C-alpha cells in the first residue's frame, strides 16, 4: 500500500481534526503517503485532493470542525458522479480511502465498495450516535459535554426565574443525545422517539412537586419529535408555569474536542489504517464493550441503530407513576 486518503463526509463532529492528525502521522509511520480529500464526496467528484504532511495537521487536535471540510453530496447519489470519483482516486494511484461520517456517508461508501476494486474503511462519526453495529460514534462525547454546559447554564436562570425550560437537542431521528443529556443533567422530563410518554402522568407529578415547593422544570426534548413548542405550551396551560424553548442547534456539533474524543479519534483511525493494510476492502470500525472490531459495510449500512435497553430502562421512570 503506497497511498491512502481520508475524507470527512456529512455533519462534522468535534474529533475529526484529531482523526486527521492521527491519520497523517500513522500513515507516515507505515511508509504510506497520506492524502486529504476536501469537502466530502463533493471533493472526491471534483478531484480536490492533496498530499498531506506533518505541517498540514500541526496544532489542529484541539479544534472542532474539520480542516479539510465536509459536505452532504446530492451528486454522489448518482452513479456517474461516483464513477468520476473512483476514476480520480485511480488517476492519483490512491488505493484506499478512510471515510469519517454518518449513515448517509456510509450508504455512499457502500456503493463505492460495490462499484470499484479500491479499499474503503468507515469510521462512525456523527453526534447523533445512530450507526448500527457500534455503541459509540466519534464526536458524541464532545457534543454531550456542550449540551451539559448549556443545560447547567439554563438551570441557573430557570431556578432564578421559576420557569420551565424546554431544551431541544439534535440527533435527527435518534433520541440518544436527549436521553443521555436528560439522565446526566437531572432533567425533570425526557421526550425521545424511542420511549412512549404519558403527559398526564407528568402533569400529576409536576403539580404535586410544585405544591411541595418546586420552582422550575427542565425538559429535554429530542428534535426528532418536533414537539418543543407544543410541550412549552403544555407547561404553561397544564402545569401553570411560565415556559421558554431553547433550541441548542449547531453549537452541539462544535467546540474544543474532549479528551475522550481525541483518544477515540486516535484509536478509530489506527484500527482503520491497520485494517486497510491487512487487506480489508469494505469494513467499518465499530466500538463495543470497550474494544474495536471490523464489521462489513453491508451489515452496518443496511441496519438500524437501537439504543441499548439498559439506557432506555433508566429513563422509564420519567413521567411514570
Ligand atoms: O447528523 C448531524 C446533525 O447535526 C443532526 O443532528 C441534525 O438533524 C442535522 O445534522 C442538521 O443538519 P444540517 O447541519 O445540514 O442542518
mmCIF file of C-alpha atoms and ligand atoms in Angstrom:
data_model
loop_
_atom_site.group_PDB
_atom_site.id
_atom_site.type_symbol
_atom_site.label_atom_id
_atom_site.label_comp_id
_atom_site.label_asym_id
_atom_site.label_seq_id
_atom_site.Cartn_x
_atom_site.Cartn_y
_atom_site.Cartn_z
ATOM 1 C CA UNK A 1 0.000 0.000 0.000
ATOM 2 C CA UNK A 2 1.605 3.263 -1.130
ATOM 3 C CA UNK A 3 -1.092 5.926 -0.941
ATOM 4 C CA UNK A 4 -4.108 6.229 1.354
ATOM 5 C CA UNK A 5 -6.658 9.064 1.520
ATOM 6 C CA UNK A 6 -9.127 10.287 4.130
ATOM 7 C CA UNK A 7 -12.412 12.152 3.676
ATOM 8 C CA UNK A 8 -14.868 13.734 6.154
ATOM 9 C CA UNK A 9 -18.460 13.469 4.982
ATOM 10 C CA UNK A 10 -21.865 14.644 6.250
ATOM 11 C CA UNK A 11 -22.341 16.575 9.517
ATOM 12 C CA UNK A 12 -18.971 17.496 11.009
ATOM 13 C CA UNK A 13 -18.115 16.428 14.563
ATOM 14 C CA UNK A 14 -15.529 17.633 17.025
ATOM 15 C CA UNK A 15 -12.853 14.946 16.812
ATOM 16 C CA UNK A 16 -12.472 14.889 13.044
ATOM 17 C CA UNK A 17 -9.346 17.058 13.226
ATOM 18 C CA UNK A 18 -7.837 14.780 15.858
ATOM 19 C CA UNK A 19 -8.560 11.884 13.487
ATOM 20 C CA UNK A 20 -6.861 13.679 10.568
ATOM 21 C CA UNK A 21 -3.768 14.241 12.678
ATOM 22 C CA UNK A 22 -3.516 10.604 13.687
ATOM 23 C CA UNK A 23 -4.177 9.519 10.096
ATOM 24 C CA UNK A 24 -1.276 11.540 8.690
ATOM 25 C CA UNK A 25 1.141 10.536 11.419
ATOM 26 C CA UNK A 26 0.208 6.834 11.407
ATOM 27 C CA UNK A 27 0.340 6.561 7.611
ATOM 28 C CA UNK A 28 3.801 8.079 7.630
ATOM 29 C CA UNK A 29 4.941 5.651 10.312
ATOM 30 C CA UNK A 30 3.833 2.872 7.992
ATOM 31 C CA UNK A 31 5.577 4.372 4.928
ATOM 32 C CA UNK A 32 2.233 5.237 3.322
ATOM 33 C CA UNK A 33 1.647 8.596 1.618
ATOM 34 C CA UNK A 34 -1.362 10.257 3.337
ATOM 35 C CA UNK A 35 -3.807 12.215 1.176
ATOM 36 C CA UNK A 36 -6.665 14.570 2.050
ATOM 37 C CA UNK A 37 -9.919 14.742 0.093
ATOM 38 C CA UNK A 38 -11.504 18.173 0.560
ATOM 39 C CA UNK A 39 -15.211 18.898 1.183
ATOM 40 C CA UNK A 40 -16.564 15.375 1.472
ATOM 41 C CA UNK A 41 -17.721 13.371 -1.537
ATOM 42 C CA UNK A 42 -18.038 16.663 -3.449
ATOM 43 C CA UNK A 43 -14.237 16.951 -3.417
ATOM 44 C CA UNK A 44 -13.917 13.324 -4.466
ATOM 45 C CA UNK A 45 -16.070 14.040 -7.523
ATOM 46 C CA UNK A 46 -14.280 17.306 -8.332
ATOM 47 C CA UNK A 47 -10.802 15.898 -7.722
ATOM 48 C CA UNK A 48 -9.960 18.241 -4.839
ATOM 49 C CA UNK A 49 -7.254 16.168 -3.200
ATOM 50 C CA UNK A 50 -3.865 16.993 -1.761
ATOM 51 C CA UNK A 51 -0.938 15.138 -0.292
ATOM 52 C CA UNK A 52 -0.832 15.734 3.490
ATOM 53 C CA UNK A 53 2.254 16.359 5.583
ATOM 54 C CA UNK A 54 3.049 16.791 9.281
ATOM 55 C CA UNK A 55 2.637 20.538 8.732
ATOM 56 C CA UNK A 56 -0.933 20.023 7.477
ATOM 57 C CA UNK A 57 -2.029 18.715 10.876
ATOM 58 C CA UNK A 58 0.078 20.751 13.284
ATOM 59 C CA UNK A 59 -2.000 22.397 16.006
ATOM 60 C CA UNK A 60 -5.400 21.041 14.959
ATOM 61 C CA UNK A 61 -6.009 18.384 17.645
ATOM 62 C CA UNK A 62 -7.995 20.758 19.864
ATOM 63 C CA UNK A 63 -10.231 22.223 17.184
ATOM 64 C CA UNK A 64 -13.800 21.252 16.345
ATOM 65 C CA UNK A 65 -14.965 21.052 12.754
ATOM 66 C CA UNK A 66 -12.682 19.611 10.118
ATOM 67 C CA UNK A 67 -9.702 21.241 8.478
ATOM 68 C CA UNK A 68 -10.461 19.503 5.180
ATOM 69 C CA UNK A 69 -14.146 20.495 5.098
ATOM 70 C CA UNK A 70 -17.210 18.288 4.855
ATOM 71 C CA UNK A 71 -20.407 18.253 2.802
ATOM 72 C CA UNK A 72 -23.624 16.387 2.151
ATOM 73 C CA UNK A 73 -23.349 15.481 -1.525
ATOM 74 C CA UNK A 74 -26.523 15.067 -3.558
ATOM 75 C CA UNK A 75 -24.482 14.333 -6.677
ATOM 76 C CA UNK A 76 -22.923 11.294 -5.022
ATOM 77 C CA UNK A 77 -26.291 9.520 -5.170
ATOM 78 C CA UNK A 78 -25.828 9.345 -8.939
ATOM 79 C CA UNK A 79 -23.667 6.579 -10.371
ATOM 80 C CA UNK A 80 -21.983 8.787 -12.979
ATOM 81 C CA UNK A 81 -20.513 11.023 -10.260
ATOM 82 C CA UNK A 82 -19.370 8.041 -8.204
ATOM 83 C CA UNK A 83 -17.610 6.719 -11.335
ATOM 84 C CA UNK A 84 -15.882 10.067 -11.666
ATOM 85 C CA UNK A 85 -14.802 9.893 -8.016
ATOM 86 C CA UNK A 86 -13.390 6.394 -8.455
ATOM 87 C CA UNK A 87 -11.533 7.470 -11.619
ATOM 88 C CA UNK A 88 -9.999 10.400 -9.700
ATOM 89 C CA UNK A 89 -8.692 8.089 -6.985
ATOM 90 C CA UNK A 90 -7.278 5.676 -9.604
ATOM 91 C CA UNK A 91 -5.595 8.505 -11.528
ATOM 92 C CA UNK A 92 -3.707 9.552 -8.382
ATOM 93 C CA UNK A 93 -2.735 5.997 -7.500
ATOM 94 C CA UNK A 94 -4.702 6.118 -4.237
ATOM 95 C CA UNK A 95 -5.553 2.542 -3.258
ATOM 96 C CA UNK A 96 -7.568 3.039 -0.094
ATOM 97 C CA UNK A 97 -9.922 5.597 1.440
ATOM 98 C CA UNK A 98 -10.897 6.140 5.075
ATOM 99 C CA UNK A 99 -14.393 7.617 5.364
ATOM 100 C CA UNK A 100 -15.318 9.575 8.505
ATOM 101 C CA UNK A 101 -19.062 10.089 8.524
ATOM 102 C CA UNK A 102 -22.579 9.052 9.490
ATOM 103 C CA UNK A 103 -25.267 6.888 7.935
ATOM 104 C CA UNK A 104 -25.640 8.841 4.672
ATOM 105 C CA UNK A 105 -21.876 8.773 4.157
ATOM 106 C CA UNK A 106 -21.785 5.046 4.822
ATOM 107 C CA UNK A 107 -24.508 4.424 2.246
ATOM 108 C CA UNK A 108 -22.287 6.274 -0.246
ATOM 109 C CA UNK A 109 -19.276 4.226 0.815
ATOM 110 C CA UNK A 110 -21.309 1.036 0.479
ATOM 111 C CA UNK A 111 -21.970 1.920 -3.166
ATOM 112 C CA UNK A 112 -18.264 2.591 -3.732
ATOM 113 C CA UNK A 113 -17.325 -0.843 -2.407
ATOM 114 C CA UNK A 114 -19.773 -2.406 -4.883
ATOM 115 C CA UNK A 115 -18.671 -0.315 -7.844
ATOM 116 C CA UNK A 116 -14.880 -0.345 -7.547
ATOM 117 C CA UNK A 117 -11.901 -2.527 -6.657
ATOM 118 C CA UNK A 118 -10.466 0.071 -4.270
ATOM 119 C CA UNK A 119 -10.397 -0.472 -0.499
ATOM 120 C CA UNK A 120 -12.596 1.519 1.899
ATOM 121 C CA UNK A 121 -12.853 1.680 5.677
ATOM 122 C CA UNK A 122 -15.515 3.625 7.594
ATOM 123 C CA UNK A 123 -15.144 5.351 10.945
ATOM 124 C CA UNK A 124 -18.518 6.172 12.573
ATOM 125 C CA UNK A 125 -18.505 9.928 13.161
ATOM 126 C CA UNK A 126 -21.801 11.634 13.967
ATOM 127 C CA UNK A 127 -23.130 13.407 17.039
ATOM 128 C CA UNK A 128 -26.411 11.510 16.510
ATOM 129 C CA UNK A 129 -24.780 8.227 17.658
ATOM 130 C CA UNK A 130 -27.108 6.380 15.307
ATOM 131 C CA UNK A 131 -24.854 3.995 13.373
ATOM 132 C CA UNK A 132 -25.843 0.327 13.541
ATOM 133 C CA UNK A 133 -23.228 -2.053 14.935
ATOM 134 C CA UNK A 134 -21.310 0.386 17.130
ATOM 135 C CA UNK A 135 -22.170 1.703 20.556
ATOM 136 C CA UNK A 136 -20.054 4.833 20.048
ATOM 137 C CA UNK A 137 -19.567 7.306 17.211
ATOM 138 C CA UNK A 138 -16.778 9.867 17.189
ATOM 139 C CA UNK A 139 -17.892 13.318 18.383
ATOM 140 C CA UNK A 140 -20.675 12.194 20.718
ATOM 141 C CA UNK A 141 -18.776 12.847 23.943
ATOM 142 C CA UNK A 142 -17.863 16.407 22.954
ATOM 143 C CA UNK A 143 -21.464 17.082 21.876
ATOM 144 C CA UNK A 144 -22.795 15.706 25.181
ATOM 145 C CA UNK A 145 -20.421 17.947 27.100
ATOM 146 C CA UNK A 146 -21.507 21.007 25.101
ATOM 147 C CA UNK A 147 -25.140 20.118 25.871
ATOM 148 C CA UNK A 148 -24.303 19.549 29.544
ATOM 149 C CA UNK A 149 -22.736 23.015 29.816
ATOM 150 C CA UNK A 150 -25.760 24.591 28.112
ATOM 151 C CA UNK A 151 -28.273 22.813 30.363
ATOM 152 C CA UNK A 152 -26.291 23.698 33.502
ATOM 153 C CA UNK A 153 -26.349 27.360 32.458
ATOM 154 C CA UNK A 154 -30.050 27.286 31.635
ATOM 155 C CA UNK A 155 -30.780 25.692 35.014
ATOM 156 C CA UNK A 156 -29.286 28.781 36.677
ATOM 157 C CA UNK A 157 -31.790 31.080 35.015
ATOM 158 C CA UNK A 158 -34.667 28.582 35.262
ATOM 159 C CA UNK A 159 -34.213 28.355 39.031
ATOM 160 C CA UNK A 160 -33.829 32.112 39.454
ATOM 161 C CA UNK A 161 -36.910 32.926 37.430
ATOM 162 C CA UNK A 162 -39.135 29.979 38.329
ATOM 163 C CA UNK A 163 -39.742 28.858 34.773
ATOM 164 C CA UNK A 164 -39.970 25.666 32.754
ATOM 165 C CA UNK A 165 -37.323 25.363 30.046
ATOM 166 C CA UNK A 166 -37.832 23.055 27.105
ATOM 167 C CA UNK A 167 -34.397 22.314 25.684
ATOM 168 C CA UNK A 168 -34.313 20.769 22.218
ATOM 169 C CA UNK A 169 -31.317 18.600 21.351
ATOM 170 C CA UNK A 170 -30.177 17.383 17.931
ATOM 171 C CA UNK A 171 -29.989 13.754 16.873
ATOM 172 C CA UNK A 172 -32.089 13.671 13.734
ATOM 173 C CA UNK A 173 -34.342 10.569 14.192
ATOM 174 C CA UNK A 174 -32.406 9.247 17.199
ATOM 175 C CA UNK A 175 -33.028 10.198 20.833
ATOM 176 C CA UNK A 176 -29.592 9.206 22.154
ATOM 177 C CA UNK A 177 -28.281 12.754 22.812
ATOM 178 C CA UNK A 178 -31.525 13.772 24.510
ATOM 179 C CA UNK A 179 -31.671 10.632 26.635
ATOM 180 C CA UNK A 180 -28.095 10.765 27.919
ATOM 181 C CA UNK A 181 -28.338 14.533 28.454
ATOM 182 C CA UNK A 182 -31.536 14.193 30.488
ATOM 183 C CA UNK A 183 -30.065 11.415 32.610
ATOM 184 C CA UNK A 184 -26.825 13.290 33.280
ATOM 185 C CA UNK A 185 -28.259 16.738 33.917
ATOM 186 C CA UNK A 186 -31.006 15.800 36.354
ATOM 187 C CA UNK A 187 -33.771 16.928 33.996
ATOM 188 C CA UNK A 188 -37.392 16.505 35.089
ATOM 189 C CA UNK A 189 -38.646 15.453 31.657
ATOM 190 C CA UNK A 190 -37.155 13.475 28.768
ATOM 191 C CA UNK A 191 -39.020 13.006 25.497
ATOM 192 C CA UNK A 192 -37.474 10.862 22.762
ATOM 193 C CA UNK A 193 -38.948 8.826 19.907
ATOM 194 C CA UNK A 194 -37.728 5.530 21.382
ATOM 195 C CA UNK A 195 -39.857 5.789 24.544
ATOM 196 C CA UNK A 196 -43.606 6.224 24.912
ATOM 197 C CA UNK A 197 -44.544 9.028 27.299
ATOM 198 C CA UNK A 198 -47.611 9.932 29.282
ATOM 199 C CA UNK A 199 -48.221 13.679 29.672
ATOM 200 C CA UNK A 200 -50.986 13.046 32.220
ATOM 201 C CA UNK A 201 -48.543 11.213 34.472
ATOM 202 C CA UNK A 202 -46.025 14.027 34.060
ATOM 203 C CA UNK A 203 -48.741 16.526 34.939
ATOM 204 C CA UNK A 204 -49.709 14.682 38.126
ATOM 205 C CA UNK A 205 -46.028 14.528 39.213
ATOM 206 C CA UNK A 206 -45.266 18.120 38.350
ATOM 207 C CA UNK A 207 -48.326 19.587 40.090
ATOM 208 C CA UNK A 208 -47.501 17.622 43.228
ATOM 209 C CA UNK A 209 -43.872 18.747 43.096
ATOM 210 C CA UNK A 210 -44.976 22.354 42.631
ATOM 211 C CA UNK A 211 -47.168 22.050 45.710
ATOM 212 C CA UNK A 212 -44.156 20.732 47.605
ATOM 213 C CA UNK A 213 -42.083 23.748 46.593
ATOM 214 C CA UNK A 214 -40.516 23.045 43.178
ATOM 215 C CA UNK A 215 -39.961 26.336 41.356
ATOM 216 C CA UNK A 216 -38.720 25.251 37.944
ATOM 217 C CA UNK A 217 -38.564 22.371 35.437
ATOM 218 C CA UNK A 218 -36.006 21.288 32.839
ATOM 219 C CA UNK A 219 -37.396 19.263 29.928
ATOM 220 C CA UNK A 220 -35.098 17.701 27.335
ATOM 221 C CA UNK A 221 -36.882 17.060 24.053
ATOM 222 C CA UNK A 222 -35.341 15.362 21.026
ATOM 223 C CA UNK A 223 -35.584 17.294 17.747
ATOM 224 C CA UNK A 224 -36.930 14.076 16.227
ATOM 225 C CA UNK A 225 -40.310 14.662 17.898
ATOM 226 C CA UNK A 226 -40.764 18.200 16.508
ATOM 227 C CA UNK A 227 -42.747 18.996 19.661
ATOM 228 C CA UNK A 228 -40.718 21.523 21.628
ATOM 229 C CA UNK A 229 -43.165 24.399 21.155
ATOM 230 C CA UNK A 230 -46.143 22.150 21.962
ATOM 231 C CA UNK A 231 -44.501 20.989 25.184
ATOM 232 C CA UNK A 232 -43.720 24.568 26.221
ATOM 233 C CA UNK A 233 -47.384 25.432 25.699
ATOM 234 C CA UNK A 234 -48.360 22.345 27.692
ATOM 235 C CA UNK A 235 -46.251 23.586 30.644
ATOM 236 C CA UNK A 236 -47.992 26.980 30.518
ATOM 237 C CA UNK A 237 -51.518 25.545 30.273
ATOM 238 C CA UNK A 238 -51.366 22.327 32.294
ATOM 239 C CA UNK A 239 -48.650 22.972 34.875
ATOM 240 C CA UNK A 240 -49.338 26.689 35.022
ATOM 241 C CA UNK A 241 -45.753 27.793 34.865
ATOM 242 C CA UNK A 242 -44.148 30.286 32.501
ATOM 243 C CA UNK A 243 -42.038 28.482 29.924
ATOM 244 C CA UNK A 244 -39.346 29.078 27.287
ATOM 245 C CA UNK A 245 -37.897 26.955 24.479
ATOM 246 C CA UNK A 246 -34.165 26.781 23.821
ATOM 247 C CA UNK A 247 -33.156 25.049 20.601
ATOM 248 C CA UNK A 248 -29.491 24.219 21.102
ATOM 249 C CA UNK A 249 -28.864 23.768 17.373
ATOM 250 C CA UNK A 250 -25.445 23.665 15.802
ATOM 251 C CA UNK A 251 -23.442 24.559 18.926
ATOM 252 C CA UNK A 252 -23.775 20.805 19.593
ATOM 253 C CA UNK A 253 -21.541 19.970 16.628
ATOM 254 C CA UNK A 254 -18.627 22.248 17.550
ATOM 255 C CA UNK A 255 -16.392 23.088 20.470
ATOM 256 C CA UNK A 256 -12.990 22.052 21.767
ATOM 257 C CA UNK A 257 -12.625 18.290 21.332
ATOM 258 C CA UNK A 258 -12.965 16.362 24.610
ATOM 259 C CA UNK A 259 -10.202 14.086 25.892
ATOM 260 C CA UNK A 260 -12.401 11.075 25.177
ATOM 261 C CA UNK A 261 -12.943 12.066 21.538
ATOM 262 C CA UNK A 262 -9.248 12.849 20.989
ATOM 263 C CA UNK A 263 -8.371 9.386 22.237
ATOM 264 C CA UNK A 264 -11.208 7.715 20.344
ATOM 265 C CA UNK A 265 -10.132 9.509 17.149
ATOM 266 C CA UNK A 266 -6.670 8.085 17.522
ATOM 267 C CA UNK A 267 -7.930 4.574 18.269
ATOM 268 C CA UNK A 268 -10.535 4.518 15.470
ATOM 269 C CA UNK A 269 -8.001 5.737 12.887
ATOM 270 C CA UNK A 270 -5.292 3.321 13.985
ATOM 271 C CA UNK A 271 -7.717 0.401 13.594
ATOM 272 C CA UNK A 272 -8.896 1.698 10.205
ATOM 273 C CA UNK A 273 -5.397 2.083 8.770
ATOM 274 C CA UNK A 274 -4.398 -1.327 10.169
ATOM 275 C CA UNK A 275 -7.496 -2.927 8.600
ATOM 276 C CA UNK A 276 -6.687 -1.423 5.196
ATOM 277 C CA UNK A 277 -3.034 -2.501 5.406
ATOM 278 C CA UNK A 278 -4.241 -6.023 6.284
ATOM 279 C CA UNK A 279 -6.250 -6.088 3.051
ATOM 280 C CA UNK A 280 -9.791 -5.300 4.266
ATOM 281 C CA UNK A 281 -11.761 -3.640 1.475
ATOM 282 C CA UNK A 282 -15.183 -2.869 2.819
ATOM 283 C CA UNK A 283 -15.203 -2.629 6.588
ATOM 284 C CA UNK A 284 -16.343 -0.221 9.297
ATOM 285 C CA UNK A 285 -14.504 0.095 12.609
ATOM 286 C CA UNK A 286 -17.019 -0.455 15.403
ATOM 287 C CA UNK A 287 -16.569 0.082 19.137
ATOM 288 C CA UNK A 288 -18.394 -2.229 21.546
ATOM 289 C CA UNK A 289 -17.816 -3.339 25.149
ATOM 290 C CA UNK A 290 -14.519 -1.492 25.390
ATOM 291 C CA UNK A 291 -12.953 -2.910 22.238
ATOM 292 C CA UNK A 292 -12.777 -2.393 18.486
ATOM 293 C CA UNK A 293 -13.866 -4.750 15.733
ATOM 294 C CA UNK A 294 -14.329 -4.606 11.978
ATOM 295 C CA UNK A 295 -17.827 -5.106 10.616
ATOM 296 C CA UNK A 296 -18.888 -5.359 6.978
ATOM 297 C CA UNK A 297 -20.257 -2.157 5.439
ATOM 298 C CA UNK A 298 -23.232 -4.165 4.076
ATOM 299 C CA UNK A 299 -24.289 -5.005 7.654
ATOM 300 C CA UNK A 300 -23.692 -1.545 9.032
ATOM 301 C CA UNK A 301 -25.306 0.384 6.173
ATOM 302 C CA UNK A 302 -28.393 -1.797 5.958
ATOM 303 C CA UNK A 303 -29.290 -1.985 9.651
ATOM 304 C CA UNK A 304 -30.783 0.462 12.117
ATOM 305 C CA UNK A 305 -29.170 1.590 15.358
ATOM 306 C CA UNK A 306 -31.069 0.733 18.525
ATOM 307 C CA UNK A 307 -30.384 2.497 21.846
ATOM 308 C CA UNK A 308 -29.251 -0.117 24.447
ATOM 309 C CA UNK A 309 -32.173 -1.378 26.512
ATOM 310 C CA UNK A 310 -30.349 -0.701 29.771
ATOM 311 C CA UNK A 311 -30.158 3.036 28.953
ATOM 312 C CA UNK A 312 -33.807 3.123 27.919
ATOM 313 C CA UNK A 313 -34.746 1.382 31.174
ATOM 314 C CA UNK A 314 -33.027 4.132 33.171
ATOM 315 C CA UNK A 315 -35.318 6.651 31.514
ATOM 316 C CA UNK A 316 -38.541 4.710 32.024
ATOM 317 C CA UNK A 317 -39.115 6.351 35.382
ATOM 318 C CA UNK A 318 -39.674 9.678 33.639
ATOM 319 C CA UNK A 319 -43.331 10.591 33.721
ATOM 320 C CA UNK A 320 -44.411 7.309 35.270
ATOM 321 C CA UNK A 321 -46.262 6.571 38.495
HETATM 322 O O1 LIG B 1 -26.431 14.481 11.604
HETATM 323 C C1 LIG B 1 -25.935 15.517 12.384
HETATM 324 C C2 LIG B 1 -26.953 16.626 12.514
HETATM 325 O O2 LIG B 1 -26.391 17.661 13.297
HETATM 326 C C3 LIG B 1 -28.337 16.200 13.062
HETATM 327 O O3 LIG B 1 -28.319 16.047 14.464
HETATM 328 C C4 LIG B 1 -29.197 17.308 12.575
HETATM 329 O O4 LIG B 1 -30.558 16.881 12.479
HETATM 330 C C5 LIG B 1 -28.617 17.602 11.226
HETATM 331 O O5 LIG B 1 -27.283 17.146 11.238
HETATM 332 C C6 LIG B 1 -28.621 19.044 10.838
HETATM 333 O O6 LIG B 1 -28.166 19.125 9.549
HETATM 334 P P1 LIG B 1 -27.649 20.469 8.857
HETATM 335 O O7 LIG B 1 -26.365 20.862 9.521
HETATM 336 O O8 LIG B 1 -27.469 20.092 7.431
HETATM 337 O O9 LIG B 1 -28.720 21.487 9.096
#
